[in-house]
Amino acid sequence: MNLHEYQGKEILNSFGVRIQRGIVANNHKEAVDAAKQLTTETGTSWYVVKAQVHAGGRGKGGGVKLAKNLAEVETISNDIIGMMLVTPQTSAEGKKVNQVLICEDVYYPGESETEEFYMSVLLNRNTGRNMIMYSTEGGMDIETVAEETPHLIFTEEIDPTMGLLPFQARKIAFNLGLSGGAMKEMVKFVTALYTAYVKSDSSLFEINPVLKTSDDKILAVDAKVTLDDNALYRHKDYAQLRDLREENPIEVEANAAGLNYVDLDGNVGCMVNGAGLAMGTMDLIKQAGGDPANFLDVGGTADAQRVETAFGIILKDPAVKAILVNIFGGIVRCDRVAQGVVDAYKNMGDKINVPIICRLQGTNAKEAKELIDNSGMEIISATEFQEAADKVQEVLAL
Ligand code: GDP
Ligand code: MN
């Protein structure tokens, strides 16, 4: 589960990680109040208005702006809230901005001694260990650094039985070129950051930039936090941080209906029972020259109601030009599923406007095929996996 910057920063702060202070606002009035409150609390007179969307590169898209007084906070917030923000990480149409974070300005104007670093905490799946990845090249996108100057990216792996050791935190501060007070601050920062990562059950922290101010404070100016969904049961208070407006609406609806659905870019809708078979089906569609529009596991009980719900979800994606139903009847009998497909088709009538290729294999497969062939519906039946994928390509070519 991805979080907004302001939510991620609140979690960091709760574990003692120093952050750039900010207050979230839903409209320009709240933005001005937030700015006034920040001035009271921090003494800042300049502010940064930051669009809150689940996408990076906001600065490049015009979603992060400096405001030098309250009037500017008001006009900039008014401009940003409601805009479609396009960044290198969004689609061409962009993401709607519903909220802004009003932050204290931490780059103290006129001073050049600030330094921006990059730091992330994540799981190295090859070694099964957490690692801290960091670089002196903060503020710019890390993919470019990795491509052009890979020697400027460092990693530190953490032994899960020991946790982050003090010498490792010092090494990180040293490699970032810090000494004296700044070094001590960085050691504290890294230590708190790693504790926060572990205790919050996160799967990614990306802090870009980590800032060293001219008075040697180290703080998180940005925060991309991804929580591990499977650990949310341990953090009841985090579950409410989900912002459904940021998620794919079809996926949200499918999940609410208990279907395992992931939206993809292709045009062949897939309805499959079992995650493994669903993966195999996507592979075979690709091999036959097609492109899957989704991953969909309808689960074991593929009855008419479920099949109908699944068809409805698949057809919400306007890119879908054909649907491949690939069901293996193990515990569930194929003829029951076939009846489900036929009933769903009847119920949905005109709503089904693309060809359906149906392959049922396993218990009572023969009866199932007869049921489909005799249903009078325009459902193309197939017995073999390859045959089904080829038939999909045939109907797409028409
Ligand atoms: P991103 O573009 O989505 O990664 O958003 P960031 O939170 O990283 O902000 C983008 C850029 O805005 C940062 O790299 C900074 O250069 C700049 N920025 C952020 N906070 C401040 C601030 O307090 N003062 C000034 N002058 N610039 C800031
Ligand atoms: Mn950033």
XYZ file of C-alpha atoms and ligand atoms in Angstrom:
427
model
C 0.000 0.000 0.000
C 1.445 3.328 -1.093
C 1.174 6.410 1.081
C 1.135 10.122 0.439
C 4.231 12.114 1.331
C 2.509 13.706 4.347
C 1.443 10.310 5.708
C 4.891 8.838 5.185
C 6.478 11.794 6.964
C 4.094 11.375 9.922
C 5.194 7.759 10.295
C 8.875 8.742 10.086
C 8.332 11.472 12.646
C 6.603 9.055 15.022
C 9.847 7.054 15.140
C 12.020 10.078 15.754
C 13.208 10.702 12.189
C 13.633 14.434 11.659
C 11.408 15.720 8.851
C 10.689 18.946 7.042
C 7.604 20.101 8.964
C 4.335 20.370 7.054
C 0.562 20.522 7.415
C -1.823 19.028 4.865
C -4.570 21.210 3.339
C -7.670 20.429 1.274
C -8.232 23.947 -0.077
C -6.489 27.320 -0.282
C -8.085 28.563 2.960
C -6.752 25.610 4.904
C -3.422 26.184 3.149
C -3.129 29.720 4.500
C -4.091 28.567 8.014
C -1.477 25.830 7.738
C 1.182 28.347 6.719
C 0.323 30.616 9.656
C 0.540 27.690 12.050
C 3.927 26.671 10.608
C 5.239 30.167 11.172
C 4.099 30.018 14.786
C 5.702 26.626 15.300
C 8.909 26.934 13.292
C 9.389 30.638 12.623
C 9.524 30.067 8.868
C 8.416 32.910 6.604
C 8.796 31.073 3.293
C 6.830 27.942 2.467
C 6.795 25.098 -0.032
C 3.466 24.000 -1.491
C 3.593 20.319 -2.458
C 0.960 18.376 -4.420
C -0.024 15.141 -2.662
C -0.388 12.394 -5.265
C 0.968 8.865 -5.451
C 3.657 9.659 -8.017
C 7.208 10.924 -7.890
C 8.792 13.665 -9.951
C 6.196 16.179 -8.767
C 8.714 18.993 -8.790
C 9.363 18.509 -12.509
C 5.639 18.592 -13.234
C 5.019 21.860 -11.398
C 3.610 20.197 -8.293
C 6.188 21.629 -5.845
C 6.430 25.421 -5.583
C 8.077 27.907 -3.280
C 5.797 30.574 -1.748
C 7.404 33.677 -0.239
C 4.356 34.963 1.624
C 0.811 34.015 2.617
C -0.695 35.508 -0.538
C 1.513 33.255 -2.650
C 0.577 30.249 -0.508
C -3.046 31.017 -1.323
C -2.672 31.462 -5.090
C -0.247 28.565 -5.560
C -2.426 26.202 -3.485
C -5.456 27.290 -5.431
C -3.645 26.525 -8.702
C -2.305 23.154 -7.602
C -5.415 21.746 -5.877
C -7.677 20.327 -8.565
C -5.015 20.313 -11.283
C -4.130 17.230 -13.298
C -0.478 16.806 -12.400
C 1.643 15.205 -15.096
C 5.040 13.888 -13.988
C 7.501 11.383 -15.484
C 5.757 8.768 -13.310
C 2.111 9.433 -14.251
C 0.146 8.707 -17.427
C -0.104 11.456 -20.065
C -3.377 12.699 -18.593
C -1.824 12.942 -15.130
C -3.215 12.560 -11.619
C -5.791 14.770 -9.978
C -4.438 16.661 -6.983
C -6.866 16.631 -4.037
C -4.568 17.942 -1.313
C -1.383 19.938 -0.839
C 1.200 19.754 1.913
C 2.290 23.182 3.126
C 5.877 22.863 4.337
C 8.371 25.077 6.074
C 11.140 26.210 3.730
C 14.247 24.370 4.844
C 16.661 25.551 2.165
C 17.275 28.836 4.024
C 17.371 31.412 1.213
C 20.693 32.853 0.241
C 22.749 30.069 1.745
C 24.563 27.579 -0.397
C 25.667 25.116 2.221
C 22.689 22.814 1.956
C 23.408 19.362 0.554
C 20.936 16.881 -0.906
C 21.395 13.128 -0.489
C 19.442 10.103 -1.639
C 18.489 7.340 0.775
C 16.205 4.339 0.562
C 15.542 1.275 2.675
C 14.298 -1.845 0.941
C 14.489 -5.613 0.822
C 17.219 -7.168 -1.294
C 15.341 -10.200 -2.576
C 18.514 -11.911 -3.761
C 20.033 -12.041 -0.295
C 16.810 -11.910 1.715
C 18.126 -8.973 3.709
C 17.129 -5.388 4.154
C 19.491 -2.843 2.749
C 20.051 0.859 2.838
C 20.834 2.368 -0.529
C 22.253 5.872 -0.508
C 24.020 8.415 -2.636
C 25.585 11.837 -2.532
C 23.540 12.609 -5.648
C 20.218 13.492 -4.020
C 17.423 15.578 -5.438
C 17.697 14.133 -8.935
C 16.151 10.905 -10.082
C 18.118 7.922 -8.925
C 17.643 5.979 -12.173
C 19.767 8.609 -13.948
C 22.441 8.399 -11.244
C 22.429 4.591 -11.558
C 22.920 4.876 -15.298
C 25.477 7.645 -15.515
C 27.443 7.477 -12.269
C 26.753 4.072 -10.678
C 29.858 4.384 -8.486
C 28.079 7.154 -6.588
C 25.427 4.751 -5.289
C 26.316 2.808 -2.133
C 24.520 -0.036 -0.424
C 24.676 -1.324 3.126
C 23.143 -4.706 3.907
C 21.740 -5.377 7.333
C 21.991 -8.667 9.173
C 18.446 -9.376 10.430
C 19.701 -10.936 13.666
C 21.824 -7.882 14.552
C 19.895 -4.998 13.064
C 21.715 -1.898 11.854
C 24.986 -1.668 13.763
C 26.519 1.648 14.876
C 29.589 1.204 12.648
C 27.311 0.799 9.638
C 25.499 4.056 10.389
C 28.876 5.808 10.765
C 30.103 4.331 7.489
C 27.056 5.691 5.693
C 27.607 9.178 7.146
C 31.293 8.968 6.212
C 30.593 7.868 2.633
C 28.247 10.826 2.297
C 31.212 13.064 3.032
C 30.002 14.244 6.434
C 32.029 15.036 9.527
C 31.571 16.684 12.923
C 28.049 17.610 13.964
C 26.541 16.699 10.595
C 28.014 13.218 10.872
C 26.452 12.699 14.305
C 23.113 13.929 13.011
C 23.290 11.576 10.033
C 24.059 8.597 12.300
C 20.954 9.460 14.355
C 18.903 9.937 11.191
C 19.897 6.617 9.609
C 19.414 4.711 12.869
C 15.925 6.145 13.409
C 15.065 5.605 9.735
C 15.965 1.930 9.861
C 14.023 1.403 13.097
C 11.011 3.103 11.497
C 11.289 0.837 8.437
C 11.307 -2.344 10.507
C 8.714 -1.318 13.100
C 6.236 0.018 10.544
C 6.533 -3.187 8.462
C 7.288 -1.186 5.348
C 8.513 -2.643 2.095
C 10.021 0.591 0.785
C 11.253 3.901 2.152
C 12.643 6.328 -0.381
C 13.819 9.683 0.931
C 14.934 11.921 -1.898
C 16.225 14.345 -0.904
C 17.620 13.868 2.587
C 18.792 17.383 3.348
C 21.773 18.688 5.283
C 20.958 22.261 6.248
C 23.606 24.948 6.591
C 23.370 24.505 10.372
C 24.057 20.772 10.076
C 20.573 19.399 10.651
C 19.711 16.260 8.703
C 16.078 15.880 7.668
C 13.703 14.135 5.277
C 12.371 16.617 2.724
C 10.464 13.982 0.741
C 9.128 10.560 1.733
C 7.883 7.736 -0.392
C 6.619 4.995 1.919
C 5.148 1.674 0.844
C 3.632 -0.438 3.606
C 3.483 -4.208 3.401
C -0.232 -5.045 2.960
C 0.268 -8.426 4.580
C 1.371 -6.770 7.822
C -1.450 -4.235 8.017
C -3.288 -6.415 10.522
C -0.543 -5.428 12.960
C -1.099 -1.721 12.316
C -4.809 -1.013 12.514
C -4.088 2.729 12.557
C -2.246 2.558 9.223
C -5.090 0.819 7.360
C -7.078 4.074 7.315
C -4.246 5.797 5.423
C -5.337 4.081 2.211
C -6.486 6.683 -0.334
C -8.727 4.861 -2.798
C -8.788 7.947 -5.043
C -5.167 7.173 -5.891
C -5.774 3.575 -6.874
C -7.007 2.010 -10.097
C -10.845 2.182 -9.803
C -11.380 -1.182 -11.519
C -8.936 -2.863 -9.128
C -10.675 -1.276 -6.144
C -14.056 -2.587 -7.316
C -12.682 -6.057 -8.088
C -11.027 -6.317 -4.692
C -14.265 -5.272 -2.996
C -15.991 -8.129 -4.881
C -13.346 -10.549 -3.622
C -11.687 -10.991 -7.010
C -7.958 -11.013 -7.444
C -7.578 -8.524 -10.307
C -4.615 -6.589 -11.653
C -5.056 -4.154 -14.527
C -2.568 -4.498 -17.415
C -1.951 -2.731 -20.704
C -3.076 -5.290 -23.313
C -6.413 -6.051 -25.001
C -7.128 -9.705 -24.119
C -9.258 -10.025 -20.989
C -8.483 -13.122 -18.929
C -10.768 -15.006 -16.576
C -8.962 -17.848 -14.905
C -9.292 -19.912 -11.741
C -6.094 -20.139 -9.745
C -3.194 -17.703 -9.700
C -0.734 -20.157 -11.269
C -3.020 -20.918 -14.188
C -3.671 -17.192 -14.571
C 0.071 -16.551 -14.908
C 0.377 -19.423 -17.391
C -2.544 -18.057 -19.386
C -0.945 -14.638 -19.623
C 2.289 -16.239 -20.839
C 0.497 -18.228 -23.509
C -1.436 -15.197 -24.740
C 1.898 -13.398 -25.099
C 3.467 -16.335 -26.907
C 0.588 -16.432 -29.376
C 1.326 -12.768 -30.151
C -1.313 -11.165 -27.935
C -1.216 -8.957 -24.876
C -3.184 -9.603 -21.673
C -5.446 -6.781 -20.435
C -5.499 -8.090 -16.909
C -4.661 -10.760 -14.421
C -7.836 -12.190 -12.920
C -8.151 -15.121 -10.580
C -11.853 -15.866 -10.026
C -10.986 -18.423 -7.383
C -12.294 -21.920 -6.840
C -16.023 -21.303 -6.824
C -16.563 -20.061 -10.347
C -20.377 -20.014 -10.174
C -22.655 -17.914 -12.420
C -22.716 -14.976 -10.001
C -18.940 -14.814 -9.741
C -18.424 -15.312 -13.454
C -20.894 -12.512 -14.152
C -19.138 -10.171 -11.719
C -15.821 -11.063 -13.334
C -17.118 -10.385 -16.861
C -18.432 -7.042 -15.643
C -15.061 -6.084 -14.197
C -13.107 -7.180 -17.271
C -15.432 -5.247 -19.586
C -14.928 -2.009 -17.630
C -11.557 -1.778 -19.341
C -12.342 -0.225 -22.747
C -9.157 -1.710 -24.218
C -10.519 -5.286 -23.979
C -11.213 -6.728 -27.445
C -11.647 -10.421 -26.550
C -12.001 -12.478 -23.391
C -10.306 -15.778 -22.773
C -11.942 -17.924 -20.102
C -9.519 -20.596 -18.983
C -10.828 -22.814 -16.219
C -9.413 -25.982 -14.805
C -12.068 -28.153 -13.201
C -10.438 -29.905 -10.289
C -12.689 -29.611 -7.292
C -15.175 -27.435 -9.161
C -16.761 -29.365 -12.064
C -16.330 -27.906 -15.554
C -19.983 -28.315 -16.449
C -20.933 -26.185 -13.428
C -18.546 -23.470 -14.572
C -19.790 -23.775 -18.152
C -23.341 -23.307 -16.875
C -22.087 -20.274 -15.001
C -20.578 -18.811 -18.142
C -23.756 -19.455 -20.135
C -25.999 -17.985 -17.419
C -23.782 -14.954 -16.992
C -23.758 -14.430 -20.756
C -27.574 -14.621 -20.855
C -27.957 -12.212 -17.936
C -25.556 -9.686 -19.356
C -27.034 -9.645 -22.859
C -25.719 -6.701 -24.863
C -23.197 -5.793 -22.234
C -20.941 -8.482 -23.637
C -19.725 -6.859 -26.815
C -16.509 -8.767 -27.459
C -15.923 -12.380 -28.488
C -15.462 -14.926 -25.722
C -13.179 -17.905 -26.061
C -13.806 -20.518 -23.431
C -11.509 -23.352 -22.543
C -12.587 -25.724 -19.807
C -10.421 -28.662 -18.917
C -10.581 -31.270 -16.180
C -13.542 -32.943 -14.473
C -16.551 -33.185 -16.843
C -14.773 -31.164 -19.539
C -16.630 -33.011 -22.302
C -20.049 -32.210 -20.846
C -18.945 -28.631 -20.394
C -17.926 -28.238 -24.023
C -21.254 -29.690 -25.168
C -23.095 -27.319 -22.895
C -21.292 -24.341 -24.411
C -21.534 -25.531 -28.008
C -25.279 -26.187 -27.617
C -26.055 -22.993 -25.736
C -26.692 -21.022 -28.887
C -24.384 -18.315 -27.527
C -21.522 -16.868 -29.422
C -18.968 -18.481 -27.214
C -16.033 -20.102 -28.966
C -15.021 -23.273 -27.188
C -11.567 -24.792 -27.125
C -10.103 -27.883 -25.518
C -6.369 -27.322 -25.653
C -4.595 -24.392 -24.048
C -2.651 -23.498 -27.212
C -5.767 -23.822 -29.327
C -7.542 -21.328 -27.073
C -4.709 -18.790 -27.334
C -4.612 -19.181 -31.121
C -8.375 -18.672 -31.347
C -7.989 -15.440 -29.415
C -5.512 -14.240 -32.038
C -7.882 -15.318 -34.831
C -10.795 -13.271 -33.489
C -8.537 -10.273 -32.858
C -7.333 -10.411 -36.470
C -10.909 -10.203 -37.830
P 9.373 15.152 -6.020
O 9.685 16.076 -7.145
O 8.041 14.484 -6.198
O 10.462 14.172 -5.748
O 9.174 16.078 -4.698
P 10.227 16.558 -3.588
O 9.537 16.530 -2.300
O 11.499 15.773 -3.676
O 10.479 18.053 -3.974
C 11.084 18.420 -5.202
C 12.149 19.456 -5.009
O 11.614 20.607 -4.394
C 13.270 19.027 -4.069
O 14.245 18.267 -4.709
C 13.815 20.367 -3.636
O 14.824 20.786 -4.522
C 12.622 21.293 -3.711
N 12.219 21.639 -2.342
C 11.607 20.829 -1.446
N 11.488 21.431 -0.250
C 12.026 22.671 -0.396
C 12.225 23.790 0.473
O 11.880 23.766 1.663
N 12.792 24.902 -0.051
C 13.191 24.976 -1.345
N 13.733 26.106 -1.784
N 13.050 23.940 -2.186
C 12.486 22.803 -1.732
Mn 11.681 13.674 -4.190
